[in-house]
Coordinates of C-alpha atoms in Angstrom, one line a residue:
T695 CA -67.8 99.2 139.5
G696 CA -69.9 102.3 139.2
K697 CA -72.5 102.9 136.6
H698 CA -72.0 105.6 134.0
G699 CA -74.5 108.1 132.9
Q700 CA -78.2 107.3 132.4
K701 CA -78.0 104.2 130.4
G702 CA -76.5 102.0 133.1
E703 CA -73.2 101.6 131.1
L704 CA -70.2 100.5 133.1
V705 CA -67.3 102.7 134.1
T706 CA -63.8 101.7 133.0
V707 CA -60.4 103.2 133.8
L708 CA -60.6 105.0 130.4
D709 CA -63.9 106.6 131.4
K710 CA -62.3 107.8 134.7
F711 CA -59.5 109.3 132.7
L712 CA -62.0 111.1 130.4
I713 CA -63.9 112.5 133.4
Q714 CA -60.6 113.8 134.9
A715 CA -59.7 115.4 131.5
M716 CA -63.0 117.2 131.6
K717 CA -62.8 118.1 135.3
R718 CA -59.1 119.2 135.4
P719 CA -57.9 119.7 131.8
Q720 CA -54.8 121.8 132.8
K721 CA -53.7 119.6 135.6
P722 CA -50.3 117.9 134.9
F723 CA -50.9 114.2 134.4
I724 CA -47.4 113.1 133.2
I725 CA -44.1 114.8 133.8
Y726 CA -41.3 113.3 131.6
E727 CA -37.8 114.5 131.2
G728 CA -38.9 118.0 132.4
D729 CA -41.9 118.2 129.9
I730 CA -45.4 118.5 131.3
Y731 CA -48.3 116.7 129.7
T732 CA -51.7 117.8 131.1
Y733 CA -54.8 115.6 131.3
E734 CA -56.1 117.4 128.2
D735 CA -52.8 116.9 126.3
V736 CA -52.9 113.2 126.9
D737 CA -56.6 113.1 125.9
R738 CA -56.0 114.9 122.7
R739 CA -52.8 113.0 121.7
S740 CA -54.6 109.7 122.3
N741 CA -57.5 110.9 120.2
K742 CA -55.0 111.4 117.4
V743 CA -53.7 107.8 117.8
A744 CA -57.3 106.5 117.7
H745 CA -58.2 108.5 114.5
V746 CA -55.1 107.4 112.7
L747 CA -55.7 103.8 113.4
L748 CA -59.4 104.1 112.7
N749 CA -58.7 105.6 109.3
H750 CA -55.6 103.7 108.1
S751 CA -55.7 100.3 109.7
P752 CA -58.0 97.3 109.6
L753 CA -58.6 97.5 113.4
K754 CA -62.0 97.1 114.8
R755 CA -63.4 96.9 118.3
G756 CA -62.3 93.8 120.2
D757 CA -59.1 93.3 118.2
T758 CA -55.8 92.9 120.0
V759 CA -52.8 95.3 119.4
A760 CA -49.4 94.5 120.7
L761 CA -47.3 97.4 122.1
L762 CA -43.5 97.3 122.3
M763 CA -42.3 100.5 123.9
S764 CA -40.3 101.8 126.8
N765 CA -41.5 104.1 129.5
E766 CA -42.4 107.4 127.7
P767 CA -45.6 109.5 127.3
D768 CA -46.3 107.9 124.0
F769 CA -46.7 104.5 125.7
V770 CA -49.7 106.0 127.5
H771 CA -51.0 107.9 124.4
V772 CA -51.0 104.7 122.3
W773 CA -52.5 102.6 125.1
F774 CA -55.4 105.1 125.7
G775 CA -55.8 105.7 121.9
L776 CA -56.3 102.0 121.4
A777 CA -58.6 101.8 124.4
K778 CA -60.8 104.5 122.9
L779 CA -61.3 102.1 119.9
G780 CA -62.3 99.3 122.2
C781 CA -59.1 97.3 121.3
V782 CA -57.3 95.0 123.7
V783 CA -53.7 96.1 124.3
A784 CA -50.9 93.5 124.9
F785 CA -47.9 95.1 126.7
L786 CA -44.8 93.3 125.4
N787 CA -41.9 93.1 127.8
S788 CA -39.3 95.3 126.1
N789 CA -36.4 93.1 127.3
V790 CA -37.5 90.0 125.4
R791 CA -35.9 89.1 122.1
S792 CA -36.1 86.7 119.2
V793 CA -37.8 83.3 120.1
S794 CA -39.5 84.7 123.3
L795 CA -40.7 87.8 121.5
L796 CA -42.2 85.8 118.7
H797 CA -43.8 83.5 121.2
C798 CA -45.4 86.5 123.0
I799 CA -46.7 88.1 119.8
R800 CA -48.1 84.8 118.5
S801 CA -49.8 83.9 121.8
C802 CA -52.0 87.1 121.9
E803 CA -52.7 87.1 118.1
P804 CA -52.6 90.8 117.4
R805 CA -53.8 92.5 114.2
V806 CA -51.4 95.4 114.7
L807 CA -48.0 95.8 116.4
V808 CA -47.0 99.3 117.6
V809 CA -43.2 99.7 118.1
G810 CA -41.3 102.5 119.9
A811 CA -38.5 104.3 118.0
G812 CA -35.9 102.4 120.0
F813 CA -37.2 98.9 119.1
L814 CA -37.1 98.9 115.3
E815 CA -34.0 96.7 115.2
T816 CA -35.6 94.2 117.7
I817 CA -38.6 93.9 115.4
E818 CA -36.5 93.7 112.1
D819 CA -34.8 90.6 113.6
V820 CA -38.1 88.7 113.8
L821 CA -40.0 90.3 110.8
P822 CA -39.7 87.4 108.5
R823 CA -41.1 85.0 111.1
L824 CA -44.1 87.1 112.2
P825 CA -47.5 85.6 111.6
E826 CA -49.0 86.9 108.3
G827 CA -51.4 89.8 108.2
I828 CA -49.9 91.8 111.2
S829 CA -49.4 95.4 110.3
I830 CA -46.4 97.1 112.0
W831 CA -46.6 100.8 113.0
A832 CA -43.5 102.6 114.4
M833 CA -43.2 105.8 116.5
K834 CA -40.5 107.1 114.1
D835 CA -40.4 109.4 111.1
S836 CA -38.2 107.3 108.7
V837 CA -39.1 103.6 108.8
P838 CA -37.9 100.7 106.7
Q839 CA -40.0 99.2 104.0
G840 CA -43.0 97.2 105.2
I841 CA -43.4 99.3 108.4
I842 CA -45.8 102.3 108.6
S843 CA -44.8 105.5 110.4
L844 CA -47.4 106.3 113.1
K845 CA -45.4 109.4 114.1
E846 CA -45.8 110.9 110.6
K847 CA -49.5 110.3 110.4
L848 CA -50.1 111.7 113.9
S849 CA -48.7 115.1 112.8
T850 CA -51.8 115.7 110.6
A851 CA -54.4 113.7 112.5
S852 CA -57.6 115.1 114.1
D853 CA -57.5 115.3 117.9
C854 CA -61.3 115.6 118.2
H855 CA -63.4 113.4 120.6
V856 CA -63.7 109.7 119.7
P857 CA -67.4 108.6 120.0
R858 CA -68.0 106.6 123.2
S859 CA -69.8 103.9 121.3
H860 CA -66.4 102.6 120.2
H861 CA -65.3 101.6 123.7
A862 CA -68.4 101.5 125.9
I863 CA -68.6 98.1 127.6
S864 CA -71.6 96.1 128.8
N865 CA -69.6 93.6 130.9
T866 CA -66.7 94.4 133.2
K867 CA -65.3 90.9 132.6
T868 CA -64.4 91.6 129.0
P869 CA -60.7 91.8 128.2
Y870 CA -58.9 95.1 128.5
L871 CA -55.2 94.3 128.5
Y872 CA -52.8 91.4 128.2
I873 CA -49.8 91.6 130.6
F874 CA -47.0 89.0 130.2
T875 CA -45.9 87.1 133.3
S876 CA -43.0 84.8 133.3
G877 CA -44.1 81.2 132.6
T878 CA -43.2 78.9 135.4
T879 CA -42.7 76.5 132.6
G880 CA -40.8 78.0 129.8
L881 CA -41.9 81.0 127.8
P882 CA -43.9 84.0 129.1
K883 CA -47.7 83.8 129.3
A884 CA -50.2 86.6 128.4
A885 CA -52.4 87.1 131.5
M886 CA -55.8 88.5 130.6
I887 CA -56.7 91.6 132.6
C888 CA -60.4 92.4 132.4
H889 CA -61.9 95.9 133.1
L890 CA -63.0 94.8 136.5
A891 CA -59.4 93.8 137.6
A892 CA -58.0 97.1 136.2
M893 CA -60.6 99.1 138.1
K894 CA -59.7 97.2 141.3
S895 CA -56.0 97.8 140.8
S896 CA -56.5 101.5 140.2
T897 CA -57.9 102.0 143.7
G898 CA -54.6 100.8 145.3
L899 CA -52.9 104.3 145.7
W900 CA -56.2 105.7 147.1
A901 CA -56.4 102.8 149.5
F902 CA -53.0 103.5 150.9
G903 CA -53.9 107.1 151.5
C904 CA -52.7 109.0 148.4
T905 CA -54.6 112.2 147.4
P906 CA -55.0 114.3 144.2
D907 CA -52.2 116.5 145.5
D908 CA -49.6 113.7 145.5
I909 CA -46.9 113.5 142.9
I910 CA -46.1 109.9 142.2
Y911 CA -42.7 108.8 140.8
I912 CA -42.8 105.8 138.5
T913 CA -39.5 104.2 137.5
L914 CA -40.8 100.7 137.1
P915 CA -41.6 99.4 133.6
L916 CA -45.1 100.2 132.3
Y917 CA -45.3 96.7 130.7
H918 CA -45.7 95.3 134.3
S919 CA -49.0 95.7 136.2
A920 CA -47.5 97.6 139.1
A921 CA -46.6 100.6 137.0
S922 CA -49.5 100.5 134.5
L923 CA -52.5 99.4 136.6
V924 CA -51.5 100.5 140.1
G925 CA -49.4 103.5 139.1
I926 CA -50.9 105.1 136.0
G927 CA -54.4 103.7 136.8
G928 CA -54.0 105.0 140.4
C929 CA -53.1 108.5 139.3
I930 CA -56.2 108.6 137.1
E931 CA -58.4 107.4 140.0
L932 CA -57.1 110.3 142.1
G933 CA -56.5 112.9 139.4
A934 CA -52.9 113.1 140.6
T935 CA -49.7 113.7 138.7
C936 CA -47.0 111.2 137.9
V937 CA -43.3 111.7 137.2
L938 CA -42.4 109.0 134.6
R939 CA -38.8 107.9 134.1
K940 CA -37.5 105.9 131.2
K941 CA -35.4 103.7 133.5
F942 CA -34.7 103.6 137.2
S943 CA -31.5 105.3 138.2
A944 CA -30.2 104.8 141.7
S945 CA -27.8 107.8 141.4
Q946 CA -30.5 110.2 140.1
F947 CA -33.4 109.0 142.2
W948 CA -33.3 111.5 145.1
N949 CA -32.4 114.4 142.8
D950 CA -35.5 113.7 140.8
C951 CA -37.6 113.5 144.0
R952 CA -36.3 116.9 145.0
K953 CA -36.6 118.5 141.6
Y954 CA -40.2 117.4 141.0
N955 CA -41.4 117.5 144.7
V956 CA -42.2 113.8 144.6
T957 CA -44.4 112.7 147.6
V958 CA -45.0 109.0 146.7
F959 CA -42.9 106.4 144.8
Q960 CA -43.5 102.9 143.6
Y961 CA -40.8 100.3 144.4
I962 CA -39.8 96.6 144.1
G963 CA -37.5 95.2 146.7
E964 CA -34.5 95.5 144.4
L965 CA -35.0 99.3 144.0
C966 CA -34.8 99.9 147.7
H967 CA -31.7 97.7 147.8
Y968 CA -30.0 99.6 145.0
L969 CA -30.8 102.9 146.8
C970 CA -29.2 101.6 150.0
K971 CA -26.1 100.6 148.1
Q972 CA -25.5 104.1 146.8
P973 CA -22.6 106.1 148.5
K974 CA -23.9 108.2 151.4
R975 CA -24.4 111.9 150.7
E976 CA -25.3 115.0 152.6
G977 CA -28.9 115.7 153.3
E978 CA -30.4 112.3 152.3
K979 CA -33.5 112.9 154.4
D980 CA -34.0 116.2 152.6
H981 CA -37.0 115.4 150.4
R982 CA -40.8 115.4 150.5
V983 CA -41.4 111.7 150.0
R984 CA -44.0 110.4 152.5
L985 CA -45.1 107.0 151.1
A986 CA -43.5 104.2 149.1
I987 CA -45.8 101.6 147.6
G988 CA -44.7 98.3 146.2
N989 CA -43.6 94.8 147.0
G990 CA -40.7 92.5 147.7
A991 CA -38.8 94.7 150.3
R992 CA -36.8 92.4 152.6
S993 CA -36.9 93.2 156.3
D994 CA -33.2 94.1 156.6
V995 CA -33.3 96.4 153.5
W996 CA -36.6 98.0 154.8
R997 CA -35.0 98.9 158.1
E998 CA -31.8 100.3 156.5
F999 CA -33.9 102.3 154.1
L1000 CA -35.9 104.0 156.8
D1001 CA -32.9 104.6 159.0
R1002 CA -31.1 106.3 156.1
F1003 CA -33.8 108.1 154.1
G1004 CA -36.1 109.2 156.9
N1005 CA -39.7 108.8 157.9
I1006 CA -41.2 107.2 154.8
K1007 CA -44.2 104.9 155.3
M1008 CA -43.6 101.7 153.4
C1009 CA -46.8 100.3 152.0
E1010 CA -46.1 96.8 151.0
F1011 CA -48.7 94.8 149.0
Y1012 CA -49.0 91.4 147.5
G1013 CA -50.8 90.5 144.3
A1014 CA -50.1 88.4 141.2
T1015 CA -50.8 90.0 137.9
E1016 CA -53.2 87.3 136.9
G1017 CA -54.2 86.3 140.4
N1018 CA -57.6 86.9 142.1
I1019 CA -56.2 87.8 145.6
N1020 CA -54.2 90.6 147.2
F1021 CA -53.1 91.8 150.6
M1022 CA -52.1 95.3 151.7
N1023 CA -49.9 96.2 154.7
H1024 CA -51.4 99.4 156.0
T1025 CA -49.6 99.4 159.4
G1026 CA -46.0 99.5 158.2
K1027 CA -45.2 96.2 160.0
I1028 CA -41.7 95.5 158.7
G1029 CA -41.4 92.6 156.3
S1030 CA -45.1 91.8 156.1
V1031 CA -47.2 91.9 152.9
G1032 CA -50.3 92.6 154.9
R1033 CA -52.7 91.2 157.4
A1034 CA -55.5 88.7 157.0
T1035 CA -58.4 90.7 158.4
F1036 CA -62.0 89.9 158.9
F1037 CA -62.6 91.8 155.6
H1038 CA -60.4 89.4 153.7
K1039 CA -62.6 86.5 154.8
L1040 CA -65.6 88.5 153.5
F1041 CA -64.1 89.3 150.1
F1042 CA -62.0 86.2 149.3
T1043 CA -61.3 82.8 150.7
F1044 CA -57.6 82.0 150.9
H1045 CA -55.7 79.2 152.5
L1046 CA -52.1 78.3 153.2
I1047 CA -51.9 74.6 152.5
K1048 CA -49.2 71.9 153.2
Y1049 CA -46.8 71.5 150.4
D1050 CA -44.4 68.6 149.5
F1051 CA -41.1 70.3 148.5
Q1052 CA -39.6 67.0 147.2
K1053 CA -42.5 66.1 144.9
D1054 CA -43.3 69.8 144.1
E1055 CA -47.0 69.4 144.8
P1056 CA -49.6 70.0 147.5
I1057 CA -49.8 67.3 150.2
R1058 CA -53.1 65.4 150.1
D1059 CA -54.4 62.9 152.7
E1060 CA -55.8 59.4 152.1
Q1061 CA -59.1 60.9 151.0
G1062 CA -57.3 63.2 148.6
W1063 CA -58.0 66.5 150.5
C1064 CA -55.5 69.2 151.2
S1065 CA -55.0 70.7 154.7
D1066 CA -54.0 74.0 156.2
V1067 CA -50.6 74.6 157.8
K1068 CA -50.2 75.7 161.4
K1069 CA -49.5 79.4 162.1
G1070 CA -45.8 80.1 161.7
E1071 CA -45.3 77.3 159.1
P1072 CA -44.8 78.1 155.4
G1073 CA -47.7 77.0 153.2
L1074 CA -48.7 77.4 149.6
L1075 CA -51.1 80.4 149.2
I1076 CA -54.2 79.4 147.3
S1077 CA -57.3 81.5 146.7
Q1078 CA -60.8 80.4 145.9
V1079 CA -62.1 81.1 142.3
N1080 CA -65.7 82.1 142.2
E1081 CA -68.1 84.6 140.6
K1082 CA -66.7 87.5 142.7
N1083 CA -63.1 86.5 142.3
P1084 CA -62.7 85.0 138.8
F1085 CA -59.5 83.7 137.2
F1086 CA -59.4 84.3 133.4
G1087 CA -56.1 82.6 132.7
Y1088 CA -53.8 83.2 129.8
A1089 CA -54.3 84.0 126.1
G1090 CA -53.9 81.2 123.7
N1091 CA -52.8 78.8 126.4
K1092 CA -55.5 76.6 127.8
K1093 CA -52.9 74.1 129.3
Q1094 CA -51.1 76.8 131.3
T1095 CA -54.5 78.2 132.5
E1096 CA -55.5 74.8 133.8
K1097 CA -52.1 74.3 135.5
K1098 CA -52.7 77.3 137.7
L1099 CA -55.9 75.8 139.1
L1100 CA -56.3 73.3 141.9
C1101 CA -59.5 71.4 142.0
D1102 CA -61.2 69.3 144.7
V1103 CA -59.0 70.9 147.4
F1104 CA -61.2 70.7 150.5
K1105 CA -64.4 69.4 149.0
K1106 CA -65.7 68.0 145.7
G1107 CA -66.0 70.6 143.0
D1108 CA -64.2 73.5 144.7
V1109 CA -61.6 75.4 142.6
Y1110 CA -58.6 77.4 143.8
F1111 CA -56.0 79.6 142.1
N1112 CA -52.5 78.4 142.9
T1113 CA -50.3 81.5 143.4
G1114 CA -47.1 79.5 143.4
D1115 CA -46.0 81.4 146.4
L1116 CA -45.2 80.1 149.9
M1117 CA -46.3 82.3 152.7
V1118 CA -46.2 82.3 156.5
Q1119 CA -48.9 83.7 158.8
D1120 CA -47.9 84.7 162.3
Q1121 CA -49.9 84.7 165.5
E1122 CA -51.2 88.2 164.8
D1123 CA -52.4 87.2 161.3
F1124 CA -49.6 89.1 159.5
L1125 CA -48.5 87.4 156.3
Y1126 CA -44.9 87.1 155.1
F1127 CA -43.6 86.0 151.7
W1128 CA -41.4 82.9 152.1
D1129 CA -40.4 81.6 148.7
R1130 CA -41.6 80.7 145.2
I1131 CA -42.3 77.2 144.1
G1132 CA -41.7 75.7 140.7
D1133 CA -39.2 76.5 138.1
T1134 CA -38.8 80.3 138.5
F1135 CA -36.7 82.7 140.5
R1136 CA -36.5 86.5 140.7
W1137 CA -33.5 88.5 139.6
K1138 CA -33.3 92.3 139.0
G1139 CA -37.0 92.6 139.6
E1140 CA -38.0 90.1 136.9
N1141 CA -39.2 86.5 137.1
V1142 CA -36.9 84.1 135.3
A1143 CA -38.2 80.7 134.0
T1144 CA -35.5 78.1 134.4
T1145 CA -36.9 75.9 131.6
E1146 CA -36.8 78.8 129.1
V1147 CA -33.2 79.5 129.9
G1148 CA -32.3 75.8 129.8
A1149 CA -34.0 75.4 126.4
I1150 CA -32.0 78.3 124.9
I1151 CA -28.7 76.9 126.1
G1152 CA -29.7 73.4 125.1
M1153 CA -30.1 74.6 121.5
L1154 CA -26.3 74.5 121.1
D1155 CA -25.1 71.4 119.3
F1156 CA -22.4 70.5 121.8
I1157 CA -24.7 70.5 124.8
Q1158 CA -26.4 67.4 125.9
E1159 CA -28.4 69.0 128.8
A1160 CA -28.6 72.3 130.6
N1161 CA -30.1 72.5 134.1
V1162 CA -30.8 76.0 135.3
Y1163 CA -31.5 77.2 138.8
G1164 CA -31.3 80.3 141.0
V1165 CA -28.6 80.7 143.6
V1166 CA -28.5 83.2 146.5
V1167 CA -25.8 85.9 146.2
P1168 CA -25.1 87.4 149.7
G1169 CA -26.1 91.0 149.9
Y1170 CA -28.4 90.9 146.8
E1171 CA -32.1 90.5 146.3
G1172 CA -33.6 87.5 144.6
K1173 CA -31.4 84.7 143.1
A1174 CA -28.9 84.8 140.3
G1175 CA -29.2 82.4 137.5
M1176 CA -26.8 79.5 137.3
A1177 CA -26.5 76.7 134.7
S1178 CA -25.0 73.2 135.0
I1179 CA -24.1 71.8 131.7
T1180 CA -23.5 68.3 130.4
L1181 CA -21.6 68.1 127.2
K1182 CA -22.4 65.6 124.4
P1183 CA -19.8 62.7 124.2
N1184 CA -16.5 63.8 122.5
M1185 CA -17.6 67.4 122.3
S1186 CA -15.8 70.3 123.8
L1187 CA -17.2 73.5 125.5
D1188 CA -17.2 76.6 123.3
L1189 CA -17.7 79.4 125.8
E1190 CA -17.8 82.1 123.1
K1191 CA -20.7 80.3 121.4
V1192 CA -22.5 79.9 124.8
Y1193 CA -22.0 83.7 125.4
E1194 CA -23.3 84.6 122.0
Q1195 CA -26.3 82.3 122.3
V1196 CA -27.2 83.7 125.8
V1197 CA -26.8 87.3 124.8
T1198 CA -28.7 86.9 121.5
F1199 CA -31.7 85.0 122.9
L1200 CA -32.2 86.0 126.5
P1201 CA -32.9 89.3 128.3
A1202 CA -30.1 90.6 130.5
Y1203 CA -31.8 89.5 133.8
A1204 CA -32.2 85.9 132.5
R1205 CA -28.6 85.3 131.5
P1206 CA -26.9 82.9 133.9

C-alpha cells in the first residue's frame, strides 16, 4: 500500500479515484444505458451525497451505512460519497427479503439505510421491525412517511470538495466495506473488508494485463466483491472505463459488447453457460473482446465458449470474499483456477488437507495433526492466518468467525482459514476447484445455505422437518435446490402455502 503525500498517510481505493478524477476528469468512468459519467461527474455527484448526509444526518466517521440498490451509477455515487465521510458501507444483497434482510441489517448495525427507488416496497415490509434509530433515505422524489428523500436533497446540494480529514486513514486494516456472503450455516454473514483487502483486489484487472484503454463490461451484481472490488476498483486502479448493466442479459450481451467496443468482461461460470445456450447467430466472433476475467467456468463450457465466440483469453481466478488467499490462472490452462508458484509460497502458506466426507471435518492423526493430500487427490484448501494475511471475520458474529478458523493444524498455535472448498493440485501444480463442503451449494451464481432454506420451510405449521440439499441438473451449472419434507402426524401437505412461504421469504435462486 503506497504512502500518500508528505504526511505518510495511507492510500485507499478512494484516494486512487480522486487522483484519477484530477488526472483525467473528462475520461468516461461509467457508461450506463447509453449515458456517460466521467471521472469528474462521479466525483462531483458523490460530493453531493457526502454534503447532504453531513448536513442532514447524524452520521459521523466510522459509522456504518447499509446500501440496498441495484446496479446503477447512483450505487457508486452513494458508496463513494459515504467513503468520503469515512463511513463503512454495507452492501445488502438486493435479492434478500424479510427475515434474511432484517438479519443482514441487524448484523452490521447501520445508523443509516440508503435505498434505491426500486426497493421501497421491500423496505416497507420490514419497516416496523427495523432496529430503532436507523434513518432511511431513498433515491426517489416522493417517499412515504418516515423515509427521507435523498434524491430531492441532492438537487440543491453543494458538489464542492469534501475535506480529506473526513476519510484519511492511519491503518489499512480499518473497515471499509461489509460484503454479505452466504452463511454455510443459515443466514448471510457480513464479511469485513478492510482497506488493504480492497486495494489488493483492485490490482486484479491490472495483474491480468488490462490497461487504461480497456472498456470493461460489468453485468455481475455490485453487492458482490467481484463486481465492486475487482471490477469498479480495478477500473479505478487503471483509470479505465466500465460499461455497467443493471442485470445480465444473455440475448443482449454481444450487442452491448459491439455497441460499446467492450474489450474485457467479468464472468461467473453460469454467465458463460447462458451465453453458450443462446441460439447461434451470424458473426458471433465479430467483437473486440480479448479478455474474460472471473471464476467458476467448467472445462466443457470453457472449451465451447472459445470455439464459438473466438480467441478470448479466459482469466480464471479463485478467492473468497472474506478469505486471505487467492490464485490467478495467467496461462489460460482450461479448467484451472491458477498455479501454485514459487511466489505463492512467499506470500501465503496454503495446504490441501485430508478431509472426512462422512464426518464433515478434517482428518486428524493420533497426535491430532492434519496432513496434506497427495497430488491428484481432492483436499480441503486452508490458508495460514498471519500478520501479512489476516482474517477479520464477520460483523456481529463471533461464533461464525471462529468457525472459519482451524487451530493447531500442523503444530501447536498455528491458525488457518478454512475456505470450505475442496481443490485438486495436478503434477504441474495447477489447481482445480473440486466441490464445496458443508451446507451450501451454488445456483444461478449465488451461494445457497441449506439450513436457511430448511428453516423457512420448517416455519409452516404442518411441517415436522425439512431437509434441503443441492442436486445436479444435467447441462446446468451448480446444483438446484431440493427439499425433502416430513409432515406432522395427521397433517396434510398444503402446496399453495408452501409456494407462498418460499416466494415470500426466499430469493429466487434459493427456492427449491
